[in-house]
Amino acid sequence: MRYAQGGGFTAQEQQRRERVGLDAVERFERGDSNRTIAADLRVTVRSVERWRRAWREGGSVALESSGPQSPPRLGERQFAQLERELEKGPPAHGWEDQRWTLARIKTLIGRRFHVSYTVQGVWQLLRRNGWSCQQPVRRAIERDEGAVEVWKKQVWPQVKA
């Protein structure tokens, strides 16, 4: 599956997709139509057409996965170290508040491992390793709705301009 952010298949997803493609090869040999195969395998007709063309040109070997497009920049041990650093919290790394942002994690990775990631690349790395975006379930008790409304009406238009 391709993502709008420029991601791609994980190794497990690549293997699953390869099995689906090889299942399609059996169906090609039986003479099933592209639409039937697509419906049965729950993929697009366009994917089946691409697989059929590859199969005609190179046989079932053409549908085998060539593996990940590039090795991960952070290995498993390095990612485990990153998780330990994240558990220490942002103040331990020089930030004043308790928020981990993707930009801060990107900076931490650069400082700690001397590896460059984009902000989107950091998000893909975290998501691939089971992390998710966390937001508070409820608002803070200290929140002053009146002050928020004043800010929205008076301050925000000036800042926006």
PDB file of C-alpha atoms in Angstrom:
ATOM      1  CA  MET A   1       0.000   0.000   0.000  1.00  0.00           C
ATOM      2  CA  ARG A   2       1.350   3.416  -0.884  1.00  0.00           C
ATOM      3  CA  TYR A   3       0.749   6.350   1.405  1.00  0.00           C
ATOM      4  CA  ALA A   4       0.245   9.986   0.474  1.00  0.00           C
ATOM      5  CA  GLN A   5       3.235  10.819   2.679  1.00  0.00           C
ATOM      6  CA  GLY A   6       5.509   8.765   0.420  1.00  0.00           C
ATOM      7  CA  GLY A   7       5.623   5.567   2.456  1.00  0.00           C
ATOM      8  CA  GLY A   8       5.394   2.069   1.110  1.00  0.00           C
ATOM      9  CA  PHE A   9       5.226  -1.585   1.996  1.00  0.00           C
ATOM     10  CA  THR A  10       6.660  -2.961   5.190  1.00  0.00           C
ATOM     11  CA  ALA A  11       8.532  -6.259   4.802  1.00  0.00           C
ATOM     12  CA  GLN A  12       5.491  -8.201   6.079  1.00  0.00           C
ATOM     13  CA  GLU A  13       3.130  -6.343   3.761  1.00  0.00           C
ATOM     14  CA  GLN A  14       5.485  -7.019   0.849  1.00  0.00           C
ATOM     15  CA  GLN A  15       5.404 -10.766   1.584  1.00  0.00           C
ATOM     16  CA  ARG A  16       1.619 -10.752   1.881  1.00  0.00           C
ATOM     17  CA  ARG A  17       1.292  -8.862  -1.392  1.00  0.00           C
ATOM     18  CA  GLU A  18       3.690 -11.292  -3.084  1.00  0.00           C
ATOM     19  CA  ARG A  19       1.501 -14.221  -1.972  1.00  0.00           C
ATOM     20  CA  VAL A  20      -1.549 -12.480  -3.436  1.00  0.00           C
ATOM     21  CA  GLY A  21       0.295 -11.965  -6.729  1.00  0.00           C
ATOM     22  CA  LEU A  22       1.330 -15.606  -6.835  1.00  0.00           C
ATOM     23  CA  ASP A  23      -2.280 -16.627  -6.124  1.00  0.00           C
ATOM     24  CA  ALA A  24      -3.200 -14.557  -9.178  1.00  0.00           C
ATOM     25  CA  VAL A  25      -0.710 -16.556 -11.286  1.00  0.00           C
ATOM     26  CA  GLU A  26      -2.679 -19.742 -10.574  1.00  0.00           C
ATOM     27  CA  ARG A  27      -5.816 -17.928 -11.703  1.00  0.00           C
ATOM     28  CA  PHE A  28      -4.079 -16.693 -14.891  1.00  0.00           C
ATOM     29  CA  GLU A  29      -3.155 -20.260 -15.751  1.00  0.00           C
ATOM     30  CA  ARG A  30      -6.796 -21.321 -15.301  1.00  0.00           C
ATOM     31  CA  GLY A  31      -7.889 -18.558 -17.651  1.00  0.00           C
ATOM     32  CA  ASP A  32      -9.897 -16.446 -15.178  1.00  0.00           C
ATOM     33  CA  SER A  33     -10.689 -12.853 -16.166  1.00  0.00           C
ATOM     34  CA  ASN A  34      -8.975  -9.862 -14.580  1.00  0.00           C
ATOM     35  CA  ARG A  35     -12.232  -8.660 -13.010  1.00  0.00           C
ATOM     36  CA  THR A  36     -12.925 -12.039 -11.408  1.00  0.00           C
ATOM     37  CA  ILE A  37      -9.401 -12.293 -10.021  1.00  0.00           C
ATOM     38  CA  ALA A  38      -9.507  -8.724  -8.706  1.00  0.00           C
ATOM     39  CA  ALA A  39     -12.833  -9.299  -6.959  1.00  0.00           C
ATOM     40  CA  ASP A  40     -11.748 -12.608  -5.420  1.00  0.00           C
ATOM     41  CA  LEU A  41      -8.370 -11.330  -4.228  1.00  0.00           C
ATOM     42  CA  ARG A  42      -9.768  -7.931  -3.181  1.00  0.00           C
ATOM     43  CA  VAL A  43      -7.346  -5.884  -5.275  1.00  0.00           C
ATOM     44  CA  THR A  44      -7.831  -3.442  -8.138  1.00  0.00           C
ATOM     45  CA  VAL A  45      -8.283  -4.581 -11.706  1.00  0.00           C
ATOM     46  CA  ARG A  46      -5.305  -2.377 -12.593  1.00  0.00           C
ATOM     47  CA  SER A  47      -3.072  -4.399 -10.232  1.00  0.00           C
ATOM     48  CA  VAL A  48      -4.230  -7.646 -11.816  1.00  0.00           C
ATOM     49  CA  GLU A  49      -3.565  -6.237 -15.285  1.00  0.00           C
ATOM     50  CA  ARG A  50      -0.029  -5.248 -14.207  1.00  0.00           C
ATOM     51  CA  TRP A  51       0.575  -8.696 -12.703  1.00  0.00           C
ATOM     52  CA  ARG A  52      -0.739 -10.450 -15.821  1.00  0.00           C
ATOM     53  CA  ARG A  53       1.579  -8.384 -18.048  1.00  0.00           C
ATOM     54  CA  ALA A  54       4.564  -9.156 -15.810  1.00  0.00           C
ATOM     55  CA  TRP A  55       3.593 -12.839 -15.744  1.00  0.00           C
ATOM     56  CA  ARG A  56       3.363 -12.990 -19.558  1.00  0.00           C
ATOM     57  CA  GLU A  57       6.775 -11.343 -19.925  1.00  0.00           C
ATOM     58  CA  GLY A  58       8.679 -13.121 -17.170  1.00  0.00           C
ATOM     59  CA  GLY A  59       6.578 -15.916 -15.684  1.00  0.00           C
ATOM     60  CA  SER A  60       5.787 -16.273 -11.994  1.00  0.00           C
ATOM     61  CA  VAL A  61       9.361 -15.234 -11.119  1.00  0.00           C
ATOM     62  CA  ALA A  62       8.475 -11.714 -12.313  1.00  0.00           C
ATOM     63  CA  LEU A  63       5.892 -11.445  -9.521  1.00  0.00           C
ATOM     64  CA  GLU A  64       8.261 -12.418  -6.723  1.00  0.00           C
ATOM     65  CA  SER A  65       9.250  -9.654  -4.332  1.00  0.00           C
ATOM     66  CA  SER A  66      12.683  -8.112  -4.733  1.00  0.00           C
ATOM     67  CA  GLY A  67      12.718  -7.238  -1.028  1.00  0.00           C
ATOM     68  CA  PRO A  68      12.636  -3.825   0.632  1.00  0.00           C
ATOM     69  CA  GLN A  69      13.524  -0.916  -1.630  1.00  0.00           C
ATOM     70  CA  SER A  70      16.081   0.326   0.876  1.00  0.00           C
ATOM     71  CA  PRO A  71      17.321  -0.899   4.232  1.00  0.00           C
ATOM     72  CA  PRO A  72      16.094   1.047   7.273  1.00  0.00           C
ATOM     73  CA  ARG A  73      18.446   3.803   8.379  1.00  0.00           C
ATOM     74  CA  LEU A  74      17.958   2.885  12.042  1.00  0.00           C
ATOM     75  CA  GLY A  75      18.390  -0.758  12.945  1.00  0.00           C
ATOM     76  CA  GLU A  76      16.372  -2.564  15.615  1.00  0.00           C
ATOM     77  CA  ARG A  77      18.959  -1.903  18.329  1.00  0.00           C
ATOM     78  CA  GLN A  78      19.165   1.769  17.414  1.00  0.00           C
ATOM     79  CA  PHE A  79      15.379   2.100  17.436  1.00  0.00           C
ATOM     80  CA  ALA A  80      15.301   0.465  20.889  1.00  0.00           C
ATOM     81  CA  GLN A  81      17.837   3.102  22.031  1.00  0.00           C
ATOM     82  CA  LEU A  82      15.654   5.822  20.507  1.00  0.00           C
ATOM     83  CA  GLU A  83      12.649   4.517  22.457  1.00  0.00           C
ATOM     84  CA  ARG A  84      14.665   4.685  25.690  1.00  0.00           C
ATOM     85  CA  GLU A  85      15.649   8.270  24.883  1.00  0.00           C
ATOM     86  CA  LEU A  86      12.015   9.175  24.158  1.00  0.00           C
ATOM     87  CA  GLU A  87      10.970   7.694  27.517  1.00  0.00           C
ATOM     88  CA  LYS A  88      13.335  10.116  29.278  1.00  0.00           C
ATOM     89  CA  GLY A  89      11.183  12.959  27.952  1.00  0.00           C
ATOM     90  CA  PRO A  90      11.938  16.175  26.067  1.00  0.00           C
ATOM     91  CA  PRO A  91      13.388  18.068  29.085  1.00  0.00           C
ATOM     92  CA  ALA A  92      16.186  15.505  29.303  1.00  0.00           C
ATOM     93  CA  HIS A  93      17.193  16.560  25.791  1.00  0.00           C
ATOM     94  CA  GLY A  94      16.991  20.324  26.261  1.00  0.00           C
ATOM     95  CA  TRP A  95      13.360  21.198  25.517  1.00  0.00           C
ATOM     96  CA  GLU A  96      11.360  23.050  28.132  1.00  0.00           C
ATOM     97  CA  ASP A  97       7.978  21.332  27.826  1.00  0.00           C
ATOM     98  CA  GLN A  98       6.784  17.722  27.785  1.00  0.00           C
ATOM     99  CA  ARG A  99       5.748  17.529  24.108  1.00  0.00           C
ATOM    100  CA  TRP A 100       7.474  15.233  21.659  1.00  0.00           C
ATOM    101  CA  THR A 101       6.958  16.579  18.164  1.00  0.00           C
ATOM    102  CA  LEU A 102       8.138  14.935  14.964  1.00  0.00           C
ATOM    103  CA  ALA A 103      10.599  17.778  14.433  1.00  0.00           C
ATOM    104  CA  ARG A 104      12.063  17.242  17.912  1.00  0.00           C
ATOM    105  CA  ILE A 105      12.352  13.496  17.363  1.00  0.00           C
ATOM    106  CA  LYS A 106      14.047  14.208  14.024  1.00  0.00           C
ATOM    107  CA  THR A 107      16.557  16.429  15.834  1.00  0.00           C
ATOM    108  CA  LEU A 108      17.108  13.787  18.514  1.00  0.00           C
ATOM    109  CA  ILE A 109      17.778  11.104  15.879  1.00  0.00           C
ATOM    110  CA  GLY A 110      20.266  13.396  14.160  1.00  0.00           C
ATOM    111  CA  ARG A 111      22.084  14.214  17.415  1.00  0.00           C
ATOM    112  CA  ARG A 112      22.119  10.697  18.796  1.00  0.00           C
ATOM    113  CA  PHE A 113      22.659   8.544  15.692  1.00  0.00           C
ATOM    114  CA  HIS A 114      24.004  11.023  13.115  1.00  0.00           C
ATOM    115  CA  VAL A 115      21.267   9.941  10.712  1.00  0.00           C
ATOM    116  CA  SER A 116      19.164  12.385   8.739  1.00  0.00           C
ATOM    117  CA  TYR A 117      15.391  11.897   8.453  1.00  0.00           C
ATOM    118  CA  THR A 118      12.650  14.123   7.117  1.00  0.00           C
ATOM    119  CA  VAL A 119       9.709  14.890   9.407  1.00  0.00           C
ATOM    120  CA  GLN A 120       7.559  12.543   7.287  1.00  0.00           C
ATOM    121  CA  GLY A 121      10.285   9.924   7.467  1.00  0.00           C
ATOM    122  CA  VAL A 122      10.243  10.141  11.275  1.00  0.00           C
ATOM    123  CA  TRP A 123       6.467   9.625  11.281  1.00  0.00           C
ATOM    124  CA  GLN A 124       6.810   6.587   8.997  1.00  0.00           C
ATOM    125  CA  LEU A 125       9.578   5.167  11.189  1.00  0.00           C
ATOM    126  CA  LEU A 126       7.484   5.565  14.343  1.00  0.00           C
ATOM    127  CA  ARG A 127       4.302   4.217  12.747  1.00  0.00           C
ATOM    128  CA  ARG A 128       6.177   1.232  11.295  1.00  0.00           C
ATOM    129  CA  ASN A 129       7.367   0.398  14.810  1.00  0.00           C
ATOM    130  CA  GLY A 130       3.939   0.583  16.438  1.00  0.00           C
ATOM    131  CA  TRP A 131       3.874   4.194  17.626  1.00  0.00           C
ATOM    132  CA  SER A 132       0.848   6.408  17.087  1.00  0.00           C
ATOM    133  CA  CYS A 133      -0.159  10.038  17.436  1.00  0.00           C
ATOM    134  CA  GLN A 134      -1.307  10.721  20.977  1.00  0.00           C
ATOM    135  CA  GLN A 135      -3.656  13.507  21.975  1.00  0.00           C
ATOM    136  CA  PRO A 136      -5.220  14.204  25.355  1.00  0.00           C
ATOM    137  CA  VAL A 137      -8.590  12.542  25.941  1.00  0.00           C
ATOM    138  CA  ARG A 138     -10.016  15.540  27.773  1.00  0.00           C
ATOM    139  CA  ARG A 139      -9.138  19.195  28.118  1.00  0.00           C
ATOM    140  CA  ALA A 140      -7.168  20.558  31.027  1.00  0.00           C
ATOM    141  CA  ILE A 141      -9.150  21.730  34.053  1.00  0.00           C
ATOM    142  CA  GLU A 142      -7.206  25.005  33.968  1.00  0.00           C
ATOM    143  CA  ARG A 143      -8.483  25.827  30.463  1.00  0.00           C
ATOM    144  CA  ASP A 144     -10.273  29.168  30.414  1.00  0.00           C
ATOM    145  CA  GLU A 145     -12.866  29.101  27.615  1.00  0.00           C
ATOM    146  CA  GLY A 146     -13.399  32.862  27.871  1.00  0.00           C
ATOM    147  CA  ALA A 147      -9.711  33.579  27.346  1.00  0.00           C
ATOM    148  CA  VAL A 148      -9.657  31.170  24.401  1.00  0.00           C
ATOM    149  CA  GLU A 149     -12.587  32.982  22.742  1.00  0.00           C
ATOM    150  CA  VAL A 150     -10.953  36.395  23.283  1.00  0.00           C
ATOM    151  CA  TRP A 151      -7.734  35.070  21.771  1.00  0.00           C
ATOM    152  CA  LYS A 152      -9.592  33.658  18.749  1.00  0.00           C
ATOM    153  CA  LYS A 153     -11.450  36.918  18.104  1.00  0.00           C
ATOM    154  CA  GLN A 154      -8.757  39.510  18.900  1.00  0.00           C
ATOM    155  CA  VAL A 155      -5.280  37.975  18.736  1.00  0.00           C
ATOM    156  CA  TRP A 156      -5.611  35.356  15.996  1.00  0.00           C
ATOM    157  CA  PRO A 157      -6.784  37.773  13.247  1.00  0.00           C
ATOM    158  CA  GLN A 158      -3.702  39.940  13.927  1.00  0.00           C
ATOM    159  CA  VAL A 159      -1.358  36.939  13.928  1.00  0.00           C
ATOM    160  CA  LYS A 160      -2.980  35.479  10.816  1.00  0.00           C
ATOM    161  CA  ALA A 161      -2.507  38.757   8.891  1.00  0.00           C
TER     162      ALA A 161
END
